[in-house]
PDB file of C-alpha atoms in Angstrom:
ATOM      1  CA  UNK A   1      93.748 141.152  78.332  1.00 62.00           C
ATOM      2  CA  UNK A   2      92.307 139.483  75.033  1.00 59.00           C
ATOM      3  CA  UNK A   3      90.563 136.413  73.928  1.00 50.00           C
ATOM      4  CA  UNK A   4      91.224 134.542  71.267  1.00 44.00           C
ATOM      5  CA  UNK A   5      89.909 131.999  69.085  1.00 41.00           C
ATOM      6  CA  UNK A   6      86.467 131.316  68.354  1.00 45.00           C
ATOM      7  CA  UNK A   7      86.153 128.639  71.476  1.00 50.00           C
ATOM      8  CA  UNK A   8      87.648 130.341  74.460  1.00 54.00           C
ATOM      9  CA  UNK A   9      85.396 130.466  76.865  1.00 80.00           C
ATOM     10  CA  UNK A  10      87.103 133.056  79.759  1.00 92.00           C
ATOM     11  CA  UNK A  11      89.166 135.647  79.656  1.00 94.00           C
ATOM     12  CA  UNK A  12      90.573 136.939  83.512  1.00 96.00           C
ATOM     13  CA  UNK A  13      92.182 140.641  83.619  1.00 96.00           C
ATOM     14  CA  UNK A  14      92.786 142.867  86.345  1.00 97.00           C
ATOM     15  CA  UNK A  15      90.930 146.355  87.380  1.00 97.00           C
ATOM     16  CA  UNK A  16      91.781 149.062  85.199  1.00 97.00           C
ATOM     17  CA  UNK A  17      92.965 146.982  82.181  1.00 97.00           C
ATOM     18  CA  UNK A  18      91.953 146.787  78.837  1.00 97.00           C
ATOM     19  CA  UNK A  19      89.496 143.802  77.755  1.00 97.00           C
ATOM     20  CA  UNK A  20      89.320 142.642  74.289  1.00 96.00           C
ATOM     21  CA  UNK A  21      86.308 139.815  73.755  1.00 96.00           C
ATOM     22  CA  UNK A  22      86.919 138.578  70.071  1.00 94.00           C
ATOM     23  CA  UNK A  23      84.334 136.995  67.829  1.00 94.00           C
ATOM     24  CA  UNK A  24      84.493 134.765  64.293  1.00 93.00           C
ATOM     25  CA  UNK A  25      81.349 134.664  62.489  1.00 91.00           C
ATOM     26  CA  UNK A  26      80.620 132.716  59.223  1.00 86.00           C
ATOM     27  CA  UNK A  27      77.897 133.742  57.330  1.00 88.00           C
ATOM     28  CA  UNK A  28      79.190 136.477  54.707  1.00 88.00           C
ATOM     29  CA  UNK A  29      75.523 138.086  54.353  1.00 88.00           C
ATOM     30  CA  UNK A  30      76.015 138.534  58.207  1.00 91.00           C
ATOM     31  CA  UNK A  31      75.049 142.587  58.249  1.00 92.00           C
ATOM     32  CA  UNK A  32      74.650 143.516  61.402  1.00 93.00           C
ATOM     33  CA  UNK A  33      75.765 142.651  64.500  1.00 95.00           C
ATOM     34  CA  UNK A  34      75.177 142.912  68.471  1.00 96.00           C
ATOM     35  CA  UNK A  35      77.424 142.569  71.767  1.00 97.00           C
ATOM     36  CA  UNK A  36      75.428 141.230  74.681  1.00 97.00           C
ATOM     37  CA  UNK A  37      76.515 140.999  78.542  1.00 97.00           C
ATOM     38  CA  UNK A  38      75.008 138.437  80.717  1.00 97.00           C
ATOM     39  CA  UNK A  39      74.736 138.729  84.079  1.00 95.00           C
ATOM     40  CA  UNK A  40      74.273 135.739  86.163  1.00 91.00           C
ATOM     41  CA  UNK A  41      70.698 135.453  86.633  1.00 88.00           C
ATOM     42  CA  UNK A  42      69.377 137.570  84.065  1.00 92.00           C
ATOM     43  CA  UNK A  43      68.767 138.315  80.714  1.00 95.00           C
ATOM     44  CA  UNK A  44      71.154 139.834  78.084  1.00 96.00           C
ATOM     45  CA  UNK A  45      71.399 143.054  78.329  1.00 96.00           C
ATOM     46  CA  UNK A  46      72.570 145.293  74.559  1.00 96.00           C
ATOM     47  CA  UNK A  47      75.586 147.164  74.894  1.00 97.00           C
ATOM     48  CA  UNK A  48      76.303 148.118  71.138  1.00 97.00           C
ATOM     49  CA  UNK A  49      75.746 147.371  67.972  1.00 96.00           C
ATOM     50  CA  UNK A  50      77.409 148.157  64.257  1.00 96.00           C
ATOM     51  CA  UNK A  51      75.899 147.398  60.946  1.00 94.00           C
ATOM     52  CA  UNK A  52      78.021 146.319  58.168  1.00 93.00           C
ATOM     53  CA  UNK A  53      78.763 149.713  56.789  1.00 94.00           C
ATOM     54  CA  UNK A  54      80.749 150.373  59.178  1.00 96.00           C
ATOM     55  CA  UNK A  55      84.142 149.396  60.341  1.00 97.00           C
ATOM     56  CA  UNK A  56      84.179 151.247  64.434  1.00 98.00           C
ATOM     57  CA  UNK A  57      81.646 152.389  66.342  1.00 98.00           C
ATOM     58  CA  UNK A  58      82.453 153.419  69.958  1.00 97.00           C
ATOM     59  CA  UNK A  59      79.984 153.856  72.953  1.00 95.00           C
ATOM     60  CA  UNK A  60      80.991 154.611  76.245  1.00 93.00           C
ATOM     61  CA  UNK A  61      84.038 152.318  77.396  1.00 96.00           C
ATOM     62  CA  UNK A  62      83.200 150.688  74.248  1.00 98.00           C
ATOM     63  CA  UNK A  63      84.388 150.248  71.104  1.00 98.00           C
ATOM     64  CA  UNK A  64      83.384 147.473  68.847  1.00 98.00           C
ATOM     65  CA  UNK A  65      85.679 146.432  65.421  1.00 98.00           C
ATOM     66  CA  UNK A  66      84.319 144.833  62.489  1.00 97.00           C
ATOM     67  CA  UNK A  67      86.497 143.094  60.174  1.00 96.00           C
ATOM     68  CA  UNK A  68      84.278 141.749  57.174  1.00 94.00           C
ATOM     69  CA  UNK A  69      87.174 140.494  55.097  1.00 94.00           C
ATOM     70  CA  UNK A  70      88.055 137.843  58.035  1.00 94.00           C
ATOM     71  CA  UNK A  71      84.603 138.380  59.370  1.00 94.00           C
ATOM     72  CA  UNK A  72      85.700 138.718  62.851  1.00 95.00           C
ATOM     73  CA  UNK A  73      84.012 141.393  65.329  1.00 96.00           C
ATOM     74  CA  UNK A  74      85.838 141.986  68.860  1.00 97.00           C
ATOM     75  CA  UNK A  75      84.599 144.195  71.471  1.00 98.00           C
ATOM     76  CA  UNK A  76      87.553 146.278  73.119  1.00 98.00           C
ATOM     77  CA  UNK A  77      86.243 147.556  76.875  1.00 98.00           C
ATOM     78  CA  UNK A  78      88.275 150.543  78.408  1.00 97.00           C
ATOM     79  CA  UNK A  79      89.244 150.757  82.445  1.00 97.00           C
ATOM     80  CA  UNK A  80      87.430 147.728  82.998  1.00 97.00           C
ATOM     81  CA  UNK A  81      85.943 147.742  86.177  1.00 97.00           C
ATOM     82  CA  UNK A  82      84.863 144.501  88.500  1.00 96.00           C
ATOM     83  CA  UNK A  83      80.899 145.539  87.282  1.00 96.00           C
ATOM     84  CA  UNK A  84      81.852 144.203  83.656  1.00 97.00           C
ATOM     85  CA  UNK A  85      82.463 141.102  85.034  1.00 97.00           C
ATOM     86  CA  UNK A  86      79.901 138.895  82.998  1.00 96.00           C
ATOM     87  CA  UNK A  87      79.558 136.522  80.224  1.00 96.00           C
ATOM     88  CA  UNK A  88      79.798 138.549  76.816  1.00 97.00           C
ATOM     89  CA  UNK A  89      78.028 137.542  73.389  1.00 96.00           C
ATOM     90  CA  UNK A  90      78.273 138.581  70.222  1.00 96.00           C
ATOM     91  CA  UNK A  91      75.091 137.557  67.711  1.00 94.00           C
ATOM     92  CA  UNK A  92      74.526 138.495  64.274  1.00 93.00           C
ATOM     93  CA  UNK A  93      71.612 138.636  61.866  1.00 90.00           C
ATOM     94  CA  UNK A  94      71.658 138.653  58.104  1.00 85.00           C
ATOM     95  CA  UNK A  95      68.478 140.731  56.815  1.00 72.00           C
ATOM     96  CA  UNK A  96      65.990 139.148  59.164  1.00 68.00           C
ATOM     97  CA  UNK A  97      64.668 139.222  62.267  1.00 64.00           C
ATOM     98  CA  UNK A  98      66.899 135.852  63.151  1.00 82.00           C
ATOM     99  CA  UNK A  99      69.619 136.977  65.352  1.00 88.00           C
ATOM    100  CA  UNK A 100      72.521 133.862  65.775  1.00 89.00           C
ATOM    101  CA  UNK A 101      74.509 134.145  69.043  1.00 93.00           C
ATOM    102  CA  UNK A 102      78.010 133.212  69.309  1.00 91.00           C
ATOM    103  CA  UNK A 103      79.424 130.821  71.911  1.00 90.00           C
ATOM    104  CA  UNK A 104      80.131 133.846  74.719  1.00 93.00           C
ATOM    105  CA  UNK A 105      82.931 134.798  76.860  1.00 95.00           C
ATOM    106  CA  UNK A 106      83.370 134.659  80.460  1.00 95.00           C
ATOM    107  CA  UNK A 107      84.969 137.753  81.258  1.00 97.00           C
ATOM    108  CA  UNK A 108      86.055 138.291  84.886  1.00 96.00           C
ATOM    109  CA  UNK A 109      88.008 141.345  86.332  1.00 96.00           C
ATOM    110  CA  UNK A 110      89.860 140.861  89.293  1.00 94.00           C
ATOM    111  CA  UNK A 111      90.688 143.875  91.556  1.00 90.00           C
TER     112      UNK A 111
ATOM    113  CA  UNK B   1      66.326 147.474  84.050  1.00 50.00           C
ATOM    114  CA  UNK B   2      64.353 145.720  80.999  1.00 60.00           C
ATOM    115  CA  UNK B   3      61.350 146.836  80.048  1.00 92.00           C
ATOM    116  CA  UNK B   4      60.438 143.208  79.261  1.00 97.00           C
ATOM    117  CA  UNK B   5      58.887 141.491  82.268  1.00 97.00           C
ATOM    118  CA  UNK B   6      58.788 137.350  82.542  1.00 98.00           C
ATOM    119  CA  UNK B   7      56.549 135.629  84.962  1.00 98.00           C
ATOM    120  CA  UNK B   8      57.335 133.206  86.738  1.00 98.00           C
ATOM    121  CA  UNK B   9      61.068 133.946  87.779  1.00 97.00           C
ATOM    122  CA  UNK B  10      61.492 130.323  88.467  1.00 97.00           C
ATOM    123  CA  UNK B  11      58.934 127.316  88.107  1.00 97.00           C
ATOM    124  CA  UNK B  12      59.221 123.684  88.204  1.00 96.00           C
ATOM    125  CA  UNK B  13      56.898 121.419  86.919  1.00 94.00           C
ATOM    126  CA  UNK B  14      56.607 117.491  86.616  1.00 92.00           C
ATOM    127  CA  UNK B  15      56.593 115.754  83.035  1.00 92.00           C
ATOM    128  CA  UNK B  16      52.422 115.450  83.060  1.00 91.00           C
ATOM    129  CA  UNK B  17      51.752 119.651  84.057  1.00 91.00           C
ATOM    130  CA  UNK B  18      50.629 121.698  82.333  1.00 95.00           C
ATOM    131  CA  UNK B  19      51.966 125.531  82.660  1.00 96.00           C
ATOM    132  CA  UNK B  20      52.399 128.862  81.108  1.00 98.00           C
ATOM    133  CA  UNK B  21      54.938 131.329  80.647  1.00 98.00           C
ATOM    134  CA  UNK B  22      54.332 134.801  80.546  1.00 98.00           C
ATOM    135  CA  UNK B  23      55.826 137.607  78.908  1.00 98.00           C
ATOM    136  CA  UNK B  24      55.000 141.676  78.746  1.00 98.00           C
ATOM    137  CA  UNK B  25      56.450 144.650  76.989  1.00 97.00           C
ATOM    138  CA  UNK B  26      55.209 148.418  76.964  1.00 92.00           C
ATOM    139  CA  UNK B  27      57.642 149.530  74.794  1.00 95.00           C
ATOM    140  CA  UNK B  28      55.286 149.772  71.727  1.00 95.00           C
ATOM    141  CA  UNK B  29      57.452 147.104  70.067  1.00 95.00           C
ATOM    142  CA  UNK B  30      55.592 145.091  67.201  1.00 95.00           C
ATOM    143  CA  UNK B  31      57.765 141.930  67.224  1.00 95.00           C
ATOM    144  CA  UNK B  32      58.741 139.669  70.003  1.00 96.00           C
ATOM    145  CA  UNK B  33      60.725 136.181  70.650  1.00 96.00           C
ATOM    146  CA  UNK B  34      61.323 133.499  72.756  1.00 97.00           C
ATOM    147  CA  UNK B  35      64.726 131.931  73.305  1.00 97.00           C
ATOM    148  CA  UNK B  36      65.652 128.798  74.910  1.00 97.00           C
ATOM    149  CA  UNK B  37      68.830 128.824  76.781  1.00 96.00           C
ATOM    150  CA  UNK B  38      71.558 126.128  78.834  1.00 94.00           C
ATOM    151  CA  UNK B  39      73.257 126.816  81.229  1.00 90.00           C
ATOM    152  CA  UNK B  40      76.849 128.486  79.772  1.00 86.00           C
ATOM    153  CA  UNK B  41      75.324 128.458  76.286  1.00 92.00           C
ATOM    154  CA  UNK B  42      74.395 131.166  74.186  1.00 94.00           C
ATOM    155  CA  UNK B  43      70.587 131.660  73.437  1.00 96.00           C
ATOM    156  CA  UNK B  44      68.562 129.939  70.391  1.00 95.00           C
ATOM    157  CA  UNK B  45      65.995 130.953  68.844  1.00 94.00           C
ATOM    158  CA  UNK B  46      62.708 129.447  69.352  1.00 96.00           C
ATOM    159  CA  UNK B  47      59.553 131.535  68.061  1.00 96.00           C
ATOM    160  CA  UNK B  48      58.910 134.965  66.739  1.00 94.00           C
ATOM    161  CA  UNK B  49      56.085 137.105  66.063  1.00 95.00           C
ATOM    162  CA  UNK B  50      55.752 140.042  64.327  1.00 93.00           C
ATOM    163  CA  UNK B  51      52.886 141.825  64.015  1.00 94.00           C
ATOM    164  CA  UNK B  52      50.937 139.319  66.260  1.00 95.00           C
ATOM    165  CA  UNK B  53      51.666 136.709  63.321  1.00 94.00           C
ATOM    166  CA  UNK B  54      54.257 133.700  64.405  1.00 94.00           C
ATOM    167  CA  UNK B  55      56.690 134.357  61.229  1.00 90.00           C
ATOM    168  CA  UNK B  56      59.333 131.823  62.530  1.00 88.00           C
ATOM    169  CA  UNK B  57      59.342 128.723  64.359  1.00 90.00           C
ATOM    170  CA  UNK B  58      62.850 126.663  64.879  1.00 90.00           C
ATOM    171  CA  UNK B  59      61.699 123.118  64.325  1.00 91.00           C
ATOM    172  CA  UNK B  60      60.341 123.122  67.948  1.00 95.00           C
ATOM    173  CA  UNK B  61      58.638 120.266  69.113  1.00 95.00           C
ATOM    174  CA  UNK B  62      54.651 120.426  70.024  1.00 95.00           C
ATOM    175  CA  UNK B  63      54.771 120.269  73.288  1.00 96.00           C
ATOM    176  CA  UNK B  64      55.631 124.190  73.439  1.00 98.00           C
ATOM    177  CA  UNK B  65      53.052 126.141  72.162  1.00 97.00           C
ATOM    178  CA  UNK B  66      53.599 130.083  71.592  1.00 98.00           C
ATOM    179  CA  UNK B  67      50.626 132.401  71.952  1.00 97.00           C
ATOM    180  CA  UNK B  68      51.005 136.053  71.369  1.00 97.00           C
ATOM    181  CA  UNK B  69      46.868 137.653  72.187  1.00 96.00           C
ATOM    182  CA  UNK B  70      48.223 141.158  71.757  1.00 94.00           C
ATOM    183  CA  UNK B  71      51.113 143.264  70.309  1.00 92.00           C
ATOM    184  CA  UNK B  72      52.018 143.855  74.311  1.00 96.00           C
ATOM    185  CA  UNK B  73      52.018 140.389  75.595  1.00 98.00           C
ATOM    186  CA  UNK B  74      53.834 136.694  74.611  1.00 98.00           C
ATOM    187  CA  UNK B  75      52.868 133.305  76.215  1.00 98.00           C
ATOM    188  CA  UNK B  76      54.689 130.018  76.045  1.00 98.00           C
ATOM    189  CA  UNK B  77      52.479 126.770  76.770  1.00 98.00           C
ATOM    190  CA  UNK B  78      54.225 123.862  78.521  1.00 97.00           C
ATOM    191  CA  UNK B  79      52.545 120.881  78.249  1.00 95.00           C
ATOM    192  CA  UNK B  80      54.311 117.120  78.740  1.00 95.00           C
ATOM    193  CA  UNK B  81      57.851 118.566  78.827  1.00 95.00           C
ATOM    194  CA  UNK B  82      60.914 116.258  79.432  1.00 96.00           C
ATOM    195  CA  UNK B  83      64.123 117.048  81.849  1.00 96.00           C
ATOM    196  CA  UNK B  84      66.002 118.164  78.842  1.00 96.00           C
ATOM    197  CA  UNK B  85      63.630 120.717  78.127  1.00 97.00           C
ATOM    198  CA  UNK B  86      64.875 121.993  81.683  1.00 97.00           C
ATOM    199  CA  UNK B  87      66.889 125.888  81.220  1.00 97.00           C
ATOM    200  CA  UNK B  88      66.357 129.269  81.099  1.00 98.00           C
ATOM    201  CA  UNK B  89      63.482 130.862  78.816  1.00 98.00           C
ATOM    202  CA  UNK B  90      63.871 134.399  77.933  1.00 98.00           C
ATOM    203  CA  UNK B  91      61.571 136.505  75.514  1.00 98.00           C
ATOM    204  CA  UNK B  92      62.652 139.892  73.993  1.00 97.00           C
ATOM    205  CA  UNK B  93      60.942 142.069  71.822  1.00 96.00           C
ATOM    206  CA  UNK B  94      62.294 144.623  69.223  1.00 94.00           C
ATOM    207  CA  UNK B  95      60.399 147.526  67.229  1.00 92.00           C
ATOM    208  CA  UNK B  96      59.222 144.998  64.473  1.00 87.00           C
ATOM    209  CA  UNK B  97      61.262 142.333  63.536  1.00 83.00           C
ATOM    210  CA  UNK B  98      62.697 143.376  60.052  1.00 79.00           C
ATOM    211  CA  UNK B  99      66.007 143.744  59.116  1.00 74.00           C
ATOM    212  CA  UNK B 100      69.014 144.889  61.997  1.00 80.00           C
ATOM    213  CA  UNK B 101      67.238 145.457  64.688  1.00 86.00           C
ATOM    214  CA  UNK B 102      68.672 145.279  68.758  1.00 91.00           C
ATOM    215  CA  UNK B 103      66.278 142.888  70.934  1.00 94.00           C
ATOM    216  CA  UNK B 104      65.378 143.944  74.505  1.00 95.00           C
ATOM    217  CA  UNK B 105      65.179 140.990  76.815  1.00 97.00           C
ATOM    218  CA  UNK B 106      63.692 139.508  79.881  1.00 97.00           C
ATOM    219  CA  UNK B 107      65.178 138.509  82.754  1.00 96.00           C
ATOM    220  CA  UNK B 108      63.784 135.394  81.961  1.00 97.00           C
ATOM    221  CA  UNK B 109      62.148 132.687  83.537  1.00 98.00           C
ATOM    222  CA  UNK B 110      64.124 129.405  84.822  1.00 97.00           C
ATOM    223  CA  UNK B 111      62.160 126.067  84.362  1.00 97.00           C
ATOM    224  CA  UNK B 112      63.372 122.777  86.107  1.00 97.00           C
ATOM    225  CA  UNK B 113      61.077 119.759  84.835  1.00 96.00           C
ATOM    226  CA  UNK B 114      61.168 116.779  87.029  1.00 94.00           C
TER     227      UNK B 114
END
């Protein structure tokens, strides 16, 4: 399953699918950037980051994409399991300690 | 489980109380935040301090006032709040708020004003 668009707010896919959770930023000196999950109830909790050096990075499940040219940053989950059912954000921060959050993603997995 | 702990979990206060939010870390960070955040909206940025110094404020009105006695520990002052002012307040901290860094939050601390 895959969002898309800058304003979709949910994205539904089933146990053992692929999730992609897509996200348009706007501000070019944009350098580094963060994916978030939110559980209901509690705070959001890192899951990976990339700096803009770098095109990949992959974690465990997870692999995040950076596109600078179209700045757009998507976060691609592997097997995904009814746990990663959350709200997802990505933020970015451009050489400070201000870190922007995007709208988020409802992601639910349904088994 | 975060390493940032918020007190209270929940509180609710009418528009004449005064209150405080409370916020600890142990992770030896230097910098730490508090956001403001609705319900199904991403987090914004409210205050930061680095180095026990506030180094940003987002245009937030007076009646929250940010306190930071130690590099360990974050306060938020309520005082006169309206409903609106009613959501979720979460504090992080990170290692010392300069460029790139990942913040650690709270699991915050959700305020109803009456």
């Amino acid at each position: 399953g895959e969002s898309v668009g800058l304003h979709l707010p949910t994205l539904s896919v089933q146990e053992g699918d692929n999730s992609i959770i897509n996200c348009a930023y706007s501000n070019s000196a944009s350098d580094y950037f963060i994916w978030y999950k939110q559980e209901s109830g509690k705070g959001p909790q890192f899951i990976i980051d990339i700096r803009s050096n770098m095109d990949k990075r992959q974690g465990q499940r997870v692999t995040v994409l950076l596109n600078k040219t179209v700045k757009h940053l998507s976060l691609q989950i592997a097997a995904t399991q009814p746990g990663d059912s959350a709200v997802y954000f990505c933020a970015e921060s451009d050489s400070g300690s201000r870190l922007t959050f995007g709208e988020g993603t409802q992601l639910t997995v349904n088994p | 489980d975060t390493e940032v702990t918020q007190t209270p979990k929940h509180l609710v206060m009418g528009m004449t109380n005064k209150k405080s939010l409370k916020c600890e870390q142990h992770m030896g960070h230097r910098a730490m935040y508090w956001y403001k955040q609705k319900a199904k909206k991403p987090p914004e940025l409210m205050f930061v301090y680095s180095y026990e110094k506030l180094s940003i404020n987002e245009s937030v009105p007076s009646r929250f006032s940010p306190e930071c006695p130690n590099s360990s520990l974050l306060n938020l002052h309520l005082h006169a709040l309206q409903p609106e002012d009613s959501a979720l307040y979460l504090c992080a901290s990170s290692r010392d708020g300069t460029e790139g860094e990942k913040l650690f939050f709270g699991s915050g601390t959700q305020l109803s004003v009456l």
